[in-house]
CSV table of C-alpha atoms and ligand atoms in Angstrom, one decimal:
chain,number,residue,atom,x,y,z
I,1,UNK,CA,0.7,-10.6,-12.5
I,2,UNK,CA,1.6,-13.2,-15.3
I,3,UNK,CA,3.4,-12.1,-18.2
I,4,UNK,CA,2.3,-13.9,-21.2
I,5,UNK,CA,4.9,-16.0,-22.9
I,6,UNK,CA,5.4,-15.2,-26.4
I,7,UNK,CA,5.4,-18.0,-28.7
I,8,UNK,CA,7.2,-18.1,-32.0
I,9,UNK,CA,4.1,-18.1,-33.6
I,10,UNK,CA,2.9,-14.7,-32.1
I,11,UNK,CA,5.9,-13.0,-33.7
I,12,UNK,CA,4.9,-13.9,-37.1
I,13,UNK,CA,2.2,-11.1,-38.1
I,14,UNK,CA,2.4,-11.1,-41.9
I,15,UNK,CA,2.5,-13.8,-44.5
I,16,UNK,CA,6.1,-13.4,-44.9
I,17,UNK,CA,7.0,-13.3,-41.3
I,18,UNK,CA,8.4,-10.7,-39.4
I,19,UNK,CA,12.1,-10.9,-38.0
I,20,UNK,CA,11.7,-10.5,-34.1
I,21,UNK,CA,14.8,-9.5,-32.1
I,22,UNK,CA,16.8,-12.6,-31.3
I,23,UNK,CA,13.9,-15.5,-31.5
I,24,UNK,CA,14.0,-15.6,-35.2
I,25,UNK,CA,17.3,-15.1,-36.8
I,26,UNK,CA,16.5,-14.7,-40.2
I,27,UNK,CA,13.3,-13.9,-42.5
I,28,UNK,CA,14.1,-17.3,-43.9
I,29,UNK,CA,13.9,-18.9,-40.5
I,30,UNK,CA,10.5,-16.9,-40.2
I,31,UNK,CA,9.1,-18.1,-43.5
I,32,UNK,CA,10.0,-21.9,-42.6
I,33,UNK,CA,8.4,-21.7,-39.3
I,34,UNK,CA,5.2,-20.0,-40.7
I,35,UNK,CA,4.7,-22.9,-43.3
I,36,UNK,CA,5.2,-25.6,-40.6
I,37,UNK,CA,2.2,-24.2,-38.6
I,38,UNK,CA,-1.6,-24.0,-39.4
I,39,UNK,CA,-2.7,-21.0,-41.0
I,40,UNK,CA,-2.7,-18.3,-38.3
I,41,UNK,CA,-6.3,-17.9,-36.5
I,42,UNK,CA,-7.5,-16.1,-33.4
I,43,UNK,CA,-10.8,-17.4,-31.8
I,44,UNK,CA,-13.9,-15.3,-33.3
I,45,UNK,CA,-16.6,-14.4,-30.9
I,46,UNK,CA,-17.9,-11.7,-33.4
I,47,UNK,CA,-21.0,-14.2,-34.4
I,48,UNK,CA,-22.7,-13.6,-31.2
I,49,UNK,CA,-24.2,-10.3,-29.7
I,50,UNK,CA,-23.3,-9.3,-26.4
I,51,UNK,CA,-25.2,-8.5,-23.3
I,52,UNK,CA,-26.9,-5.5,-22.7
I,53,UNK,CA,-26.1,-2.1,-20.3
I,54,UNK,CA,-26.5,-2.5,-16.5
I,55,UNK,CA,-26.7,-0.3,-13.8
I,56,UNK,CA,-23.6,-1.8,-11.8
I,57,UNK,CA,-21.0,-3.3,-14.0
I,58,UNK,CA,-19.1,-6.6,-13.0
I,59,UNK,CA,-15.7,-7.7,-13.2
I,60,UNK,CA,-14.6,-10.5,-16.3
I,61,UNK,CA,-15.1,-13.9,-15.0
I,62,UNK,CA,-11.9,-15.3,-12.9
I,63,UNK,CA,-10.8,-11.7,-12.6
I,64,UNK,CA,-12.0,-10.9,-8.8
I,65,UNK,CA,-8.5,-9.9,-6.9
I,66,UNK,CA,-9.1,-11.5,-3.0
I,67,UNK,CA,-7.7,-9.8,0.1
I,68,UNK,CA,-6.2,-12.4,2.2
I,69,UNK,CA,-8.4,-12.7,5.5
I,70,UNK,CA,-7.1,-13.8,8.4
I,71,UNK,CA,-9.4,-16.0,10.8
I,72,UNK,CA,-12.2,-14.0,12.0
I,73,UNK,CA,-11.9,-12.5,15.3
I,74,UNK,CA,-12.9,-9.1,17.0
I,75,UNK,CA,-9.4,-8.0,16.3
I,76,UNK,CA,-8.6,-8.5,12.5
I,77,UNK,CA,-6.9,-7.7,9.3
I,78,UNK,CA,-7.0,-8.7,5.8
I,79,UNK,CA,-4.3,-8.1,3.2
I,80,UNK,CA,-4.5,-6.6,-0.5
I,81,UNK,CA,-3.3,-8.7,-3.4
I,82,UNK,CA,-0.4,-6.6,-4.3
I,83,UNK,CA,0.4,-9.5,-6.7
I,84,UNK,CA,-2.6,-9.0,-8.8
I,85,UNK,CA,-2.9,-5.1,-9.0
I,86,UNK,CA,-1.7,-3.1,-11.6
I,87,UNK,CA,-0.7,0.8,-11.5
I,88,UNK,CA,-0.9,2.2,-7.8
I,89,UNK,CA,-4.7,2.2,-7.3
I,90,UNK,CA,-5.9,-0.3,-4.9
I,91,UNK,CA,-9.8,-1.6,-6.0
I,92,UNK,CA,-11.6,-0.3,-3.0
I,93,UNK,CA,-13.5,-3.8,-2.4
I,94,UNK,CA,-9.8,-5.6,-1.6
I,95,UNK,CA,-8.3,-2.4,0.3
I,96,UNK,CA,-6.5,-3.9,3.2
I,97,UNK,CA,-8.3,-4.1,6.3
I,98,UNK,CA,-7.3,-3.8,10.0
I,99,UNK,CA,-10.1,-3.6,12.7
I,100,UNK,CA,-9.6,-3.8,16.7
I,101,UNK,CA,-13.4,-4.9,17.1
I,102,UNK,CA,-14.8,-5.5,13.7
I,103,UNK,CA,-16.6,-3.2,11.3
I,104,UNK,CA,-19.6,-1.3,13.0
I,105,UNK,CA,-22.7,-0.9,11.4
I,106,UNK,CA,-23.2,3.1,11.0
I,107,UNK,CA,-26.1,4.6,9.4
I,108,UNK,CA,-25.0,7.9,7.7
I,109,UNK,CA,-28.0,9.8,8.5
I,110,UNK,CA,-27.6,9.5,12.2
I,111,UNK,CA,-23.9,9.9,12.3
I,112,UNK,CA,-22.4,12.7,13.9
I,113,UNK,CA,-19.1,14.3,14.9
I,114,UNK,CA,-18.4,16.0,17.9
I,115,UNK,CA,-15.6,18.7,18.1
I,116,UNK,CA,-15.1,20.1,21.5
I,117,UNK,CA,-12.2,20.8,24.0
I,118,UNK,CA,-10.2,23.6,23.7
I,119,UNK,CA,-12.2,25.4,21.0
I,120,UNK,CA,-14.6,28.7,20.9
I,121,UNK,CA,-17.6,26.8,19.8
I,122,UNK,CA,-17.7,23.3,20.2
I,123,UNK,CA,-20.0,21.9,17.9
I,124,UNK,CA,-21.6,18.6,16.6
I,125,UNK,CA,-21.7,18.2,12.8
I,126,UNK,CA,-24.0,15.9,11.2
I,127,UNK,CA,-22.5,14.3,7.8
I,128,UNK,CA,-25.0,16.7,5.5
I,129,UNK,CA,-22.9,19.8,7.6
I,130,UNK,CA,-19.6,18.1,6.9
I,131,UNK,CA,-20.4,17.4,3.1
I,132,UNK,CA,-21.2,20.9,2.4
I,133,UNK,CA,-17.8,22.2,3.0
I,134,UNK,CA,-15.2,22.4,0.2
I,135,UNK,CA,-13.8,19.5,-0.9
I,136,UNK,CA,-10.6,18.0,-2.1
I,137,UNK,CA,-9.8,14.4,-3.7
I,138,UNK,CA,-6.0,13.4,-3.4
I,139,UNK,CA,-4.3,9.9,-4.1
I,140,UNK,CA,-2.8,8.6,-0.7
I,141,UNK,CA,-1.4,5.3,0.5
I,142,UNK,CA,-2.3,3.8,3.8
I,143,UNK,CA,0.0,1.5,5.5
I,144,UNK,CA,-0.7,-0.2,8.9
I,145,UNK,CA,2.7,0.4,10.9
I,146,UNK,CA,2.6,-3.5,11.6
I,147,UNK,CA,3.0,-4.2,7.8
I,148,UNK,CA,5.8,-6.2,6.8
I,149,UNK,CA,6.6,-8.0,10.5
I,150,UNK,CA,6.3,-11.1,9.1
I,151,UNK,CA,10.2,-11.3,7.9
I,152,UNK,CA,12.0,-8.9,10.3
I,153,UNK,CA,12.9,-12.1,12.9
I,154,UNK,CA,16.8,-13.4,12.3
I,155,UNK,CA,15.8,-16.5,13.7
I,156,UNK,CA,12.7,-17.4,11.5
I,157,UNK,CA,12.9,-16.0,8.2
I,158,UNK,CA,10.3,-17.2,5.7
I,159,UNK,CA,10.9,-18.2,2.3
I,160,UNK,CA,7.5,-19.5,1.1
I,161,UNK,CA,5.8,-16.0,1.8
I,162,UNK,CA,3.9,-14.1,-0.8
I,163,UNK,CA,4.2,-10.5,-1.3
I,164,UNK,CA,0.4,-10.3,0.0
I,165,UNK,CA,1.1,-11.9,3.3
I,166,UNK,CA,4.5,-10.0,3.5
I,167,UNK,CA,3.4,-6.5,2.4
I,168,UNK,CA,-0.3,-6.7,2.1
I,169,UNK,CA,-1.2,-4.2,4.6
I,170,UNK,CA,-0.7,-1.3,2.3
I,171,UNK,CA,-3.2,0.3,0.1
I,172,UNK,CA,-3.5,3.1,-2.3
I,173,UNK,CA,-6.9,5.1,-3.1
I,174,UNK,CA,-8.2,8.6,-4.1
I,175,UNK,CA,-9.9,10.1,-1.2
I,176,UNK,CA,-12.3,12.7,-1.1
I,177,UNK,CA,-12.9,15.0,2.0
I,178,UNK,CA,-13.0,18.1,3.8
I,179,UNK,CA,-9.7,19.5,5.3
I,180,UNK,CA,-9.8,19.1,9.0
I,181,UNK,CA,-8.5,22.6,9.0
I,182,UNK,CA,-11.8,23.8,8.0
I,183,UNK,CA,-14.0,22.3,10.5
I,184,UNK,CA,-11.3,23.5,13.3
I,185,UNK,CA,-11.7,27.0,12.0
I,186,UNK,CA,-15.2,26.5,12.4
I,187,UNK,CA,-15.0,25.8,15.7
I,188,UNK,CA,-12.3,28.3,16.6
I,189,UNK,CA,-9.3,26.8,18.1
I,190,UNK,CA,-8.1,28.2,21.5
I,191,UNK,CA,-4.7,29.3,22.2
I,192,UNK,CA,-2.5,27.1,23.8
I,193,UNK,CA,-4.2,23.9,22.1
I,194,UNK,CA,-1.4,21.7,20.5
I,195,UNK,CA,-3.0,18.3,20.3
I,196,UNK,CA,-6.3,16.6,19.4
I,197,UNK,CA,-7.8,13.3,20.5
I,198,UNK,CA,-9.4,11.4,17.4
I,199,UNK,CA,-12.2,8.9,18.8
I,200,UNK,CA,-13.7,6.2,16.5
I,201,UNK,CA,-17.3,4.6,16.7
I,202,UNK,CA,-16.2,1.2,17.0
I,203,UNK,CA,-16.2,-0.6,20.1
I,204,UNK,CA,-12.7,-0.6,20.3
I,205,UNK,CA,-13.2,2.9,20.5
I,206,UNK,CA,-9.9,3.2,19.0
I,207,UNK,CA,-8.5,6.7,19.8
I,208,UNK,CA,-5.1,8.8,18.9
I,209,UNK,CA,-3.7,11.9,19.9
I,210,UNK,CA,-2.8,13.8,16.7
I,211,UNK,CA,-0.4,17.0,16.8
I,212,UNK,CA,-2.6,20.2,15.8
I,213,UNK,CA,0.1,21.2,13.2
I,214,UNK,CA,-0.9,18.0,11.1
I,215,UNK,CA,-4.2,18.4,11.8
I,216,UNK,CA,-3.9,22.2,10.3
I,217,UNK,CA,-1.6,20.9,7.5
I,218,UNK,CA,-3.0,18.1,5.0
I,219,UNK,CA,-5.7,16.0,7.4
I,220,UNK,CA,-8.7,15.2,5.9
I,221,UNK,CA,-12.1,14.2,7.2
I,222,UNK,CA,-12.5,11.8,4.3
I,223,UNK,CA,-16.0,10.2,3.0
I,224,UNK,CA,-14.9,9.2,-0.4
I,225,UNK,CA,-13.0,6.6,-1.7
I,226,UNK,CA,-12.1,5.9,-5.4
I,227,UNK,CA,-15.0,8.0,-6.5
I,228,UNK,CA,-17.9,6.5,-4.2
I,229,UNK,CA,-18.8,6.6,-0.7
I,230,UNK,CA,-15.9,5.2,1.8
I,231,UNK,CA,-16.6,1.3,2.3
I,232,UNK,CA,-17.6,0.4,5.9
I,233,UNK,CA,-14.3,-1.6,6.2
I,234,UNK,CA,-12.6,1.7,5.5
I,235,UNK,CA,-14.4,3.7,8.2
I,236,UNK,CA,-17.8,4.6,6.9
I,237,UNK,CA,-19.1,7.0,6.8
I,238,UNK,CA,-16.0,9.2,7.7
I,239,UNK,CA,-12.5,8.7,8.8
I,240,UNK,CA,-9.4,10.7,9.6
I,241,UNK,CA,-7.2,10.7,6.7
I,242,UNK,CA,-3.6,11.6,7.8
I,243,UNK,CA,-1.4,11.6,4.6
I,244,UNK,CA,1.9,9.5,5.0
I,245,UNK,CA,1.1,8.6,8.6
I,246,UNK,CA,0.9,5.1,10.2
I,247,UNK,CA,-2.5,3.6,9.5
I,248,UNK,CA,-3.4,3.1,12.9
I,249,UNK,CA,-3.6,7.2,13.4
I,250,UNK,CA,-6.2,7.3,10.8
I,251,UNK,CA,-9.3,6.6,13.0
I,252,UNK,CA,-12.2,4.8,11.3
I,253,UNK,CA,-16.0,5.9,12.1
I,254,UNK,CA,-14.6,9.1,13.5
I,255,UNK,CA,-17.2,10.3,15.9
I,256,UNK,CA,-15.0,12.6,18.4
I,257,UNK,CA,-12.4,15.1,18.3
I,258,UNK,CA,-11.3,16.8,21.4
I,259,UNK,CA,-8.6,19.7,20.8
I,260,UNK,CA,-6.3,19.3,24.0
I,261,UNK,CA,-3.0,20.8,24.9
I,262,UNK,CA,-1.0,17.5,25.2
I,263,UNK,CA,-1.3,14.1,24.1
I,264,UNK,CA,-3.9,12.1,25.9
I,265,UNK,CA,-1.9,8.8,26.1
I,266,UNK,CA,-4.3,6.4,25.0
I,267,UNK,CA,-3.8,2.8,24.8
I,268,UNK,CA,-3.0,2.9,21.0
I,269,UNK,CA,0.2,5.4,21.9
I,270,UNK,CA,1.2,3.9,25.1
I,271,UNK,CA,1.2,0.2,25.2
I,272,UNK,CA,1.1,0.0,21.6
I,273,UNK,CA,2.3,1.6,18.4
I,274,UNK,CA,5.6,2.5,20.2
I,275,UNK,CA,9.0,1.4,19.0
I,276,UNK,CA,11.7,0.0,21.2
I,277,UNK,CA,15.1,1.0,20.2
I,278,UNK,CA,18.4,-0.8,20.6
I,279,UNK,CA,19.7,1.5,23.4
I,280,UNK,CA,16.8,0.6,25.7
I,281,UNK,CA,14.8,3.4,25.0
I,282,UNK,CA,11.4,3.5,23.1
I,283,UNK,CA,10.1,5.8,20.4
I,284,UNK,CA,6.5,7.3,20.9
I,285,UNK,CA,4.3,9.2,18.4
I,286,UNK,CA,6.4,7.8,15.5
I,287,UNK,CA,3.7,8.3,13.2
I,288,UNK,CA,5.4,9.3,9.6
I,289,UNK,CA,5.9,6.1,7.3
I,290,UNK,CA,9.5,6.0,6.0
I,291,UNK,CA,10.8,5.6,2.6
I,292,UNK,CA,9.9,1.8,1.6
I,293,UNK,CA,9.6,-0.2,-1.7
I,294,UNK,CA,8.6,-3.9,-2.4
I,295,UNK,CA,8.7,-5.8,-5.6
I,296,UNK,CA,5.3,-7.4,-6.5
I,297,UNK,CA,6.6,-9.3,-9.4
I,298,UNK,CA,8.4,-11.8,-9.5
I,299,UNK,CA,7.3,-13.0,-6.2
I,300,UNK,CA,6.5,-16.5,-4.2
I,301,UNK,CA,5.1,-18.4,-5.8
I,302,UNK,CA,5.6,-17.5,-9.0
I,303,UNK,CA,8.2,-19.8,-11.5
I,304,UNK,CA,9.8,-18.2,-14.2
I,305,UNK,CA,9.3,-20.3,-17.1
I,306,UNK,CA,12.2,-19.2,-19.2
I,307,UNK,CA,15.1,-16.8,-19.4
I,308,UNK,CA,15.1,-13.8,-21.2
I,309,UNK,CA,13.4,-10.7,-20.4
I,310,UNK,CA,11.2,-9.9,-17.6
I,311,UNK,CA,10.0,-6.8,-15.8
I,312,UNK,CA,10.7,-6.4,-12.4
I,313,UNK,CA,8.1,-4.4,-11.0
I,314,UNK,CA,6.7,-3.1,-7.5
I,315,UNK,CA,5.6,-0.1,-5.2
I,316,UNK,CA,7.7,2.9,-3.6
I,317,UNK,CA,6.2,5.3,-1.2
I,318,UNK,CA,7.3,7.5,1.7
I,319,UNK,CA,5.1,9.8,4.1
I,320,UNK,CA,7.7,12.5,3.7
I,321,UNK,CA,6.9,13.7,0.5
I,322,UNK,CA,7.9,12.1,-3.0
I,323,UNK,CA,9.9,9.1,-3.9
I,324,UNK,CA,12.8,10.4,-5.9
I,325,UNK,CA,14.4,7.2,-6.8
I,326,UNK,CA,14.1,3.3,-6.7
I,327,UNK,CA,17.0,1.2,-7.8
I,328,UNK,CA,16.7,-2.5,-8.2
I,329,UNK,CA,19.6,-5.0,-7.5
I,330,UNK,CA,19.4,-8.5,-9.3
I,331,UNK,CA,22.9,-10.1,-7.6
I,332,UNK,CA,21.7,-9.4,-4.0
I,333,UNK,CA,22.8,-5.5,-3.3
I,334,UNK,CA,26.1,-5.8,-4.9
I,335,UNK,CA,25.1,-3.6,-7.9
I,336,UNK,CA,22.1,-1.5,-8.6
I,337,UNK,CA,20.7,0.1,-11.4
I,338,UNK,CA,17.9,2.9,-11.4
I,339,UNK,CA,14.2,1.7,-12.2
I,340,UNK,CA,12.1,3.8,-14.1
I,341,UNK,CA,9.2,5.5,-12.1
I,342,UNK,CA,5.9,5.4,-13.5
I,343,UNK,CA,4.3,8.9,-13.2
I,344,UNK,CA,2.6,10.8,-12.0
I,345,UNK,CA,5.2,11.0,-8.6
I,346,UNK,CA,2.8,12.3,-6.1
I,347,UNK,CA,3.5,13.0,-2.4
I,348,UNK,CA,2.6,10.2,-0.1
I,349,UNK,CA,1.3,8.2,-2.5
I,350,UNK,CA,2.7,4.9,-3.7
I,351,UNK,CA,4.3,5.4,-7.2
I,352,UNK,CA,5.1,2.1,-9.7
I,353,UNK,CA,8.7,1.2,-10.6
I,354,UNK,CA,9.9,-1.1,-13.3
I,355,UNK,CA,12.9,-2.6,-14.4
I,356,UNK,CA,13.5,-4.5,-17.4
I,357,UNK,CA,15.7,-7.4,-16.7
I,358,UNK,CA,17.4,-10.4,-18.9
I,359,UNK,CA,17.5,-13.3,-16.7
I,360,UNK,CA,20.4,-15.6,-17.8
I,361,UNK,CA,18.7,-18.5,-16.3
I,362,UNK,CA,21.3,-18.6,-13.2
I,363,UNK,CA,20.5,-18.0,-9.6
I,364,UNK,CA,19.8,-14.4,-8.9
I,365,UNK,CA,18.5,-12.3,-5.6
I,366,UNK,CA,16.4,-9.6,-6.9
I,367,UNK,CA,16.0,-6.8,-4.6
I,368,UNK,CA,14.6,-3.0,-4.7
I,369,UNK,CA,15.6,0.2,-2.3
I,370,UNK,CA,13.7,3.3,-2.3
I,371,UNK,CA,14.9,7.1,-1.7
I,372,UNK,CA,12.6,9.7,-0.9
I,373,UNK,CA,13.0,13.6,-1.3
I,374,UNK,CA,14.7,14.4,2.2
I,375,UNK,CA,17.5,11.9,0.9
I,376,UNK,CA,16.7,9.4,3.2
I,377,UNK,CA,17.5,5.6,1.8
I,378,UNK,CA,15.7,2.4,2.3
I,379,UNK,CA,18.1,0.8,4.9
I,380,UNK,CA,18.9,-2.8,5.0
I,381,UNK,CA,17.5,-5.3,7.3
I,382,UNK,CA,21.2,-5.4,9.0
I,383,UNK,CA,20.7,-1.7,9.5
I,384,UNK,CA,17.2,-1.8,10.8
I,385,UNK,CA,18.4,-5.0,13.4
I,386,UNK,CA,21.0,-2.5,14.7
I,387,UNK,CA,19.0,0.2,15.0
I,388,UNK,CA,15.9,-1.4,16.4
I,389,UNK,CA,17.0,-4.8,17.9
I,390,UNK,CA,14.4,-7.8,17.8
I,391,UNK,CA,11.7,-6.4,20.0
I,392,UNK,CA,10.2,-3.7,17.5
I,393,UNK,CA,6.8,-4.4,16.2
I,394,UNK,CA,6.1,-1.6,13.8
I,395,UNK,CA,7.8,0.3,10.9
I,396,UNK,CA,9.7,-2.6,9.1
I,397,UNK,CA,10.5,-0.6,5.9
I,398,UNK,CA,14.0,-2.6,5.3
I,399,UNK,CA,14.9,-3.7,1.6
I,400,UNK,CA,13.2,-7.3,0.7
I,401,UNK,CA,14.8,-9.8,-1.3
I,402,UNK,CA,13.5,-12.3,-3.7
I,403,UNK,CA,15.6,-15.2,-4.7
I,404,UNK,CA,15.3,-16.8,-8.6
I,405,UNK,CA,16.6,-20.4,-8.5
I,406,UNK,CA,17.9,-21.7,-11.8
I,407,UNK,CA,14.7,-23.5,-12.3
I,408,UNK,CA,12.7,-20.1,-12.1
I,409,UNK,CA,11.4,-20.8,-8.6
I,410,UNK,CA,10.9,-17.6,-6.8
I,411,UNK,CA,11.3,-17.7,-2.8
I,412,UNK,CA,11.3,-15.0,0.0
I,413,UNK,CA,15.1,-14.4,-0.2
I,414,UNK,CA,16.1,-12.2,3.0
I,415,UNK,CA,17.8,-15.3,4.7
I,416,UNK,CA,20.1,-15.8,2.0
I,417,UNK,CA,21.5,-12.1,2.7
I,418,UNK,CA,22.1,-12.7,6.7
H,501,MTE,N1,-11.9,3.4,14.6
H,501,MTE,C1,-10.8,2.5,14.4
H,501,MTE,N2,-9.9,3.1,13.7
H,501,MTE,C2,-9.0,2.5,13.2
H,501,MTE,C3,-8.7,1.0,13.3
H,501,MTE,C4,-9.8,0.4,14.2
H,501,MTE,O1,-9.8,-0.8,14.7
H,501,MTE,N3,-10.5,1.2,14.6
H,501,MTE,N4,-7.6,0.5,13.1
H,501,MTE,C5,-6.1,1.5,12.7
H,501,MTE,C6,-5.3,0.7,12.0
H,501,MTE,S1,-4.3,-0.5,13.1
H,501,MTE,C7,-5.2,0.7,10.6
H,501,MTE,S2,-3.7,-0.1,10.0
H,501,MTE,C8,-6.0,1.6,9.7
H,501,MTE,C9,-6.5,0.3,8.7
H,501,MTE,O2,-7.2,1.0,7.9
H,501,MTE,P1,-8.2,0.1,6.9
H,501,MTE,O3,-8.7,-0.9,7.6
H,501,MTE,O4,-9.2,1.3,6.2
H,501,MTE,O5,-7.2,-0.4,5.7
H,501,MTE,O6,-7.0,1.8,10.5
H,501,MTE,C10,-7.0,2.5,11.7
H,501,MTE,N5,-7.9,3.2,12.3
H,502,MO,MO1,-2.6,-1.0,11.9
């Protein structure tokens, strides 16, 4: 996002001139300025007729936001351009990606979902069967639990890192699907069942154990993304959506659900996706994403061209319901002010926060911290280090900081605080 600079001319909107706050002190100033400049004129495209309608629209020239795609490999990821996005919705073509074995080519007409295990009636569902059940559409974020790991090391704290490279494994869409509870009622879960195994169709056969309670609560079999069919990158023709939970558990290209009475202990929940703690033990099944916020403007490599009023903005989210508060500090965490939350503030969804700040041209460290409806406050990096130590690889929800130097250069500034 590049806020336009307001030129003096832009403030003068009538022949007599308008006295704009601060920039032009008196009406006489304005009139003098107007007289010095050429007559006001805006470019005039009205003389040429425009192009006609088309079946599929396109973006304005130069306005294609881009993912940051890592080197191509079987295990790969790409990040959403958080600095270029407005509001909370991620355009589907720049939703972040994380694939453990590439994107499988799946033909919707031949895709099937097997639901079996501790059920009364094991069943195979075609997509047309699934799509016939009553649907819901809801806005949810997905965040990879590895997001933000690039700025956690005490020894190698980066300064020249973009918010895209830092926190771009985060995206928000309106997802459409059928509640998993509907399908589980259809097959009839047997007494004593408490977990299920969800398995993908990719050659990684990514699979995770999910507590039945979550499956019956708000889990979705999602086949829609921002009003159209879910993208192949997001799990076409269908993925498991677990609102507020770590991305890894939201199995894409879903082909099998096995109802069980215990977790299956797959690779993704034993050797991976567990959290070593400082006391030598490890957390397992840390599904829920804790409250977090990240500033998207101003961030590296932006250079503030001028002192004066700037809008600090970013995203906040929590897997535990709604964000209730986002505070912004411009002095490295000494003092905090409430940012405005732009509604609607939805559960398990990103919310955009905004804070108007008058930069005085001196060095500043800009931070944000989120609080959610449980009262949980986004921790400092020091608090997270104390709780988890250096070996942890997931759930990096600590507060971020950006340093604004007196020449306006913005760099990642967490290292300045430790
Ligand atoms: N089948 C399958 N499901 C998967 C993955 C995968 O590689 N295969 N990656 C997981 C991980 S680690 C994350 S963070 C999310 C990423 O979802 P996205 O690519 O739609 O952003 O999908 C999860 N589901
Ligand atoms: Mo992930």
